[in-house]
Short mmCIF file of C-alpha atoms and ligand atoms in Angstrom, two decimals:
data_model
loop_
_atom_site.label_atom_id
_atom_site.label_comp_id
_atom_site.label_asym_id
_atom_site.label_seq_id
_atom_site.Cartn_x
_atom_site.Cartn_y
_atom_site.Cartn_z
CA MET A 1 -13.53 -16.46 7.98
CA ASN A 2 -12.05 -13.42 6.23
CA ALA A 3 -8.35 -12.67 5.92
CA GLU A 4 -8.26 -10.31 8.87
CA GLN A 5 -9.95 -12.81 11.15
CA SER A 6 -7.62 -15.58 10.00
CA LEU A 7 -4.58 -13.43 10.83
CA LYS A 8 -6.07 -12.68 14.26
CA GLU A 9 -6.56 -16.36 14.88
CA ILE A 10 -2.90 -17.03 14.04
CA ALA A 11 -1.86 -14.23 16.41
CA GLN A 12 -3.98 -15.84 19.12
CA GLU A 13 -2.32 -19.22 18.55
CA ILE A 14 1.13 -17.61 18.72
CA SER A 15 0.33 -15.96 22.04
CA MET A 16 -0.25 -19.43 23.55
CA CYS A 17 2.25 -21.41 21.46
CA LYS A 18 4.66 -23.82 23.16
CA LYS A 19 6.15 -25.43 20.07
CA CYS A 20 9.69 -24.37 20.90
CA ALA A 21 11.75 -23.35 23.91
CA LEU A 22 11.41 -19.65 23.15
CA HIS A 23 8.01 -19.68 24.83
CA TYR A 24 9.63 -20.04 28.26
CA SER A 25 11.11 -16.56 28.29
CA ARG A 26 8.66 -14.58 26.16
CA LYS A 27 6.50 -11.87 27.64
CA ASN A 28 4.46 -11.51 24.49
CA GLY A 29 4.42 -13.36 21.22
CA VAL A 30 4.99 -11.00 18.30
CA PRO A 31 2.91 -12.26 15.40
CA GLY A 32 3.43 -9.22 13.20
CA GLU A 33 1.07 -6.52 12.03
CA GLY A 34 -0.22 -4.74 8.98
CA PRO A 35 -3.02 -4.86 6.44
CA SER A 36 -4.29 -8.33 5.51
CA ASN A 37 -4.05 -7.29 1.84
CA ALA A 38 -0.59 -5.70 2.01
CA ASP A 39 1.41 -5.66 -1.26
CA VAL A 40 4.67 -6.02 0.63
CA VAL A 41 5.58 -8.19 3.62
CA PHE A 42 8.83 -7.36 5.45
CA ILE A 43 10.30 -10.32 7.31
CA GLY A 44 12.83 -9.72 10.07
CA GLU A 45 14.59 -12.12 12.39
CA GLY A 46 12.93 -12.18 15.79
CA PRO A 47 11.51 -9.87 18.44
CA GLY A 48 14.00 -7.93 20.55
CA PHE A 49 13.59 -6.46 24.04
CA HIS A 50 10.97 -3.83 23.21
CA GLU A 51 9.06 -6.06 20.83
CA ASN A 52 8.80 -8.72 23.54
CA VAL A 53 7.42 -6.14 25.98
CA GLN A 54 4.94 -4.59 23.55
CA GLY A 55 4.01 -7.63 21.45
CA ARG A 56 4.64 -5.60 18.28
CA PRO A 57 7.36 -6.00 15.63
CA PHE A 58 10.12 -3.45 14.97
CA VAL A 59 9.32 -0.94 17.71
CA GLY A 60 12.88 -0.59 19.09
CA ALA A 61 15.92 1.17 17.63
CA ALA A 62 16.04 -1.02 14.52
CA GLY A 63 12.33 -0.41 14.06
CA GLN A 64 12.79 3.34 14.22
CA PHE A 65 15.44 3.18 11.52
CA PHE A 66 13.20 0.87 9.50
CA GLU A 67 10.40 3.45 9.67
CA GLU A 68 12.81 6.18 8.56
CA LEU A 69 13.83 4.07 5.58
CA LEU A 70 10.18 3.54 4.65
CA LYS A 71 9.61 7.29 4.88
CA THR A 72 12.39 7.96 2.36
CA ILE A 73 10.26 6.17 -0.24
CA GLY A 74 6.99 7.73 0.83
CA MET A 75 5.69 4.71 2.73
CA ARG A 76 4.49 4.26 6.28
CA ARG A 77 4.61 1.18 8.44
CA GLU A 78 0.81 1.00 8.27
CA ASP A 79 1.10 0.37 4.52
CA VAL A 80 3.03 -2.89 4.84
CA PHE A 81 2.89 -6.11 6.82
CA ILE A 82 5.84 -6.51 9.20
CA THR A 83 6.76 -9.77 10.86
CA ASN A 84 9.62 -12.12 11.78
CA VAL A 85 10.79 -15.68 11.18
CA VAL A 86 10.46 -16.44 14.89
CA LYS A 87 7.59 -14.91 16.79
CA CYS A 88 9.06 -15.04 20.30
CA ARG A 89 12.21 -13.30 21.51
CA PRO A 90 15.40 -15.32 21.57
CA PRO A 91 16.91 -14.66 25.05
CA GLY A 92 19.50 -11.87 24.99
CA ASN A 93 18.72 -11.34 21.29
CA ARG A 94 20.79 -14.37 20.32
CA ASP A 95 20.34 -15.80 16.84
CA PRO A 96 17.37 -18.12 16.43
CA GLU A 97 18.28 -21.81 16.35
CA GLU A 98 17.38 -24.19 13.56
CA GLU A 99 14.92 -26.04 15.77
CA GLU A 100 13.14 -22.80 16.64
CA LEU A 101 13.02 -21.65 13.02
CA GLN A 102 11.51 -24.98 12.00
CA ALA A 103 8.99 -25.00 14.85
CA CYS A 104 7.81 -21.48 13.99
CA LYS A 105 7.86 -21.77 10.20
CA GLY A 106 4.21 -22.75 9.83
CA TYR A 107 2.93 -19.47 11.26
CA LEU A 108 4.72 -17.36 8.67
CA ASP A 109 3.72 -19.80 5.92
CA ARG A 110 0.09 -19.38 6.91
CA GLN A 111 0.36 -15.59 7.21
CA LEU A 112 1.82 -15.35 3.71
CA ALA A 113 -0.84 -17.70 2.30
CA ILE A 114 -3.52 -15.36 3.66
CA ILE A 115 -1.90 -12.04 2.70
CA ARG A 116 -0.61 -13.21 -0.68
CA PRO A 117 1.69 -10.19 -1.09
CA LYS A 118 3.17 -9.04 -4.38
CA MET A 119 6.59 -9.25 -2.79
CA VAL A 120 8.43 -10.15 0.37
CA VAL A 121 11.43 -8.20 1.55
CA THR A 122 13.71 -10.20 3.81
CA LEU A 123 15.64 -8.27 6.45
CA GLY A 124 18.84 -10.05 7.34
CA ARG A 125 20.22 -13.55 6.92
CA TYR A 126 17.61 -15.66 8.64
CA SER A 127 14.66 -14.55 6.61
CA MET A 128 16.76 -14.57 3.43
CA ALA A 129 17.62 -18.21 4.13
CA ARG A 130 13.91 -19.07 4.00
CA TYR A 131 14.02 -18.45 0.26
CA ILE A 132 17.62 -18.36 -0.88
CA SER A 133 20.29 -20.82 0.19
CA ASN A 134 24.05 -20.60 -0.25
CA ALA A 135 24.00 -16.90 -1.00
CA LYS A 136 25.93 -14.07 0.58
CA ILE A 137 23.81 -11.08 1.47
CA SER A 138 26.70 -8.82 0.45
CA HIS A 139 26.36 -10.22 -3.10
CA ILE A 140 22.63 -10.27 -3.59
CA HIS A 141 21.10 -7.56 -1.39
CA GLY A 142 18.62 -5.37 -3.22
CA MET A 143 18.21 -7.80 -6.11
CA ALA A 144 14.76 -9.18 -6.75
CA ARG A 145 14.25 -12.76 -7.72
CA ARG A 146 11.18 -14.95 -8.03
CA VAL A 147 11.21 -18.05 -5.86
CA ASN A 148 8.40 -20.57 -6.41
CA GLY A 149 6.29 -17.79 -7.84
CA LEU A 150 6.90 -15.32 -5.02
CA LEU A 151 8.97 -12.19 -5.60
CA VAL A 152 11.69 -12.01 -2.96
CA VAL A 153 13.99 -9.06 -2.32
CA PRO A 154 16.76 -9.60 0.23
CA PHE A 155 17.86 -6.56 2.26
CA TYR A 156 20.36 -6.13 5.05
CA HIS A 157 18.80 -6.02 8.49
CA PRO A 158 18.31 -2.41 9.68
CA ALA A 159 20.01 -3.35 12.98
CA ALA A 160 23.16 -4.22 11.01
CA ALA A 161 23.38 -0.59 9.91
CA LEU A 162 23.19 0.58 13.51
CA HIS A 163 26.40 -1.39 14.17
CA ARG A 164 28.01 -0.75 10.80
CA PRO A 165 27.25 2.81 9.67
CA SER A 166 28.51 2.12 6.13
CA LEU A 167 25.45 -0.08 5.62
CA ARG A 168 23.12 2.87 6.13
CA ALA A 169 23.65 4.14 2.60
CA VAL A 170 23.40 0.61 1.23
CA LEU A 171 20.00 0.13 2.86
CA GLU A 172 18.86 3.56 1.66
CA GLU A 173 19.83 2.65 -1.90
CA ASP A 174 18.06 -0.69 -1.69
CA PHE A 175 14.91 0.89 -0.29
CA ALA A 176 15.00 3.42 -3.12
CA LYS A 177 14.56 0.53 -5.58
CA LEU A 178 11.34 -0.67 -4.00
CA PRO A 179 8.72 1.65 -5.55
CA GLU A 180 9.76 0.71 -9.08
CA LEU A 181 9.93 -2.97 -8.16
CA ILE A 182 6.46 -2.88 -6.59
CA ALA A 183 5.11 -1.29 -9.77
CA ASN A 184 6.75 -3.93 -11.97
CA THR A 185 6.62 -7.14 -9.99
CA GLU A 186 5.44 -9.24 -12.92
CA GLN A 187 8.57 -8.40 -14.90
CA VAL A 188 10.90 -10.42 -12.72
CA PRO A 189 11.18 -13.97 -14.10
CA GLU A 190 11.33 -17.18 -12.05
CA TYR A 191 14.86 -17.72 -10.82
CA ALA A 192 16.55 -20.90 -12.03
CA TYR A 193 18.93 -21.89 -9.26
CA GLU A 194 20.55 -24.80 -10.98
CA GLU A 195 21.61 -22.86 -14.06
CA LYS A 196 22.93 -19.66 -12.62
CA ASN A 197 25.55 -18.89 -10.05
CA GLU A 198 25.73 -15.77 -7.93
CA ASP A 199 27.83 -13.76 -10.41
CA GLN A 200 25.37 -14.38 -13.18
CA ALA A 201 22.57 -13.47 -10.85
CA GLU A 202 24.09 -10.03 -10.51
CA GLN A 203 24.26 -9.60 -14.26
CA LEU A 204 20.68 -10.72 -14.61
CA SER A 205 19.37 -8.21 -12.11
CA MET A 206 17.03 -5.84 -13.85
CA PHE A 207 17.23 -3.05 -11.32
N1 LIG B 1 14.64 -7.03 14.87
C1 LIG B 1 13.93 -7.96 14.21
O1 LIG B 1 14.44 -8.75 13.45
N2 LIG B 1 12.62 -7.98 14.42
C2 LIG B 1 11.98 -7.15 15.22
O2 LIG B 1 10.76 -7.25 15.32
C3 LIG B 1 12.74 -6.17 15.89
C4 LIG B 1 14.08 -6.13 15.70
FE1 LIG B 2 5.82 -21.01 19.07
FE2 LIG B 2 7.26 -19.64 17.29
FE3 LIG B 2 7.08 -18.78 19.80
FE4 LIG B 2 8.47 -20.99 19.25
S1 LIG B 2 8.95 -18.89 18.56
S2 LIG B 2 7.02 -20.73 20.95
S3 LIG B 2 7.26 -21.88 17.60
S4 LIG B 2 5.41 -18.92 18.33
#
């Protein structure tokens, strides 16, 4: 089976999945979309109202802003893989619960194993927590680090900027760093958690 077919199979499984309580209220599972050989995978939180209706990630207001941000660096949503840490909509857009995150984790693990991107960009706290624990997004947003071999760049969630306009410029600045990072992924060394605290991490940032 090739990569594209494997991703389709995962999407099919998600559409029928009952591993957590989120399946009760979903209209459509939202597996994510994009090229099976994408260099960059963006990971959001979970589907919202419109995503649940359409079965596609980031198609509501936050998605529109996300597309605008991509445009500022000459990229289109078709160029990247876009997905979420939970594939079904949490009712009323509440935060996903630990049990749901755990139940859903395997799907994203498998997607990433197939796509093998050069980098993942986490959007918001929940996807950041997949890779980086005990960190404040306000301290480390926009700073690349390598986690178990994978280059991870934590960003604020675009929806956060819709509520807090001051974050708009922050997200724009962080997006502006991406082209150079994508071109130089191999230059970011493995991050040694135990030796460095957050302040040192800021000093170590190359970009
Ligand atoms: N917010 C997310 O985190 N994911 C989506 O797919 C849409 C909005
Ligand atoms: Fe399955 Fe994930 Fe949907 Fe839960 S959120 S039902 S684990 S696909």
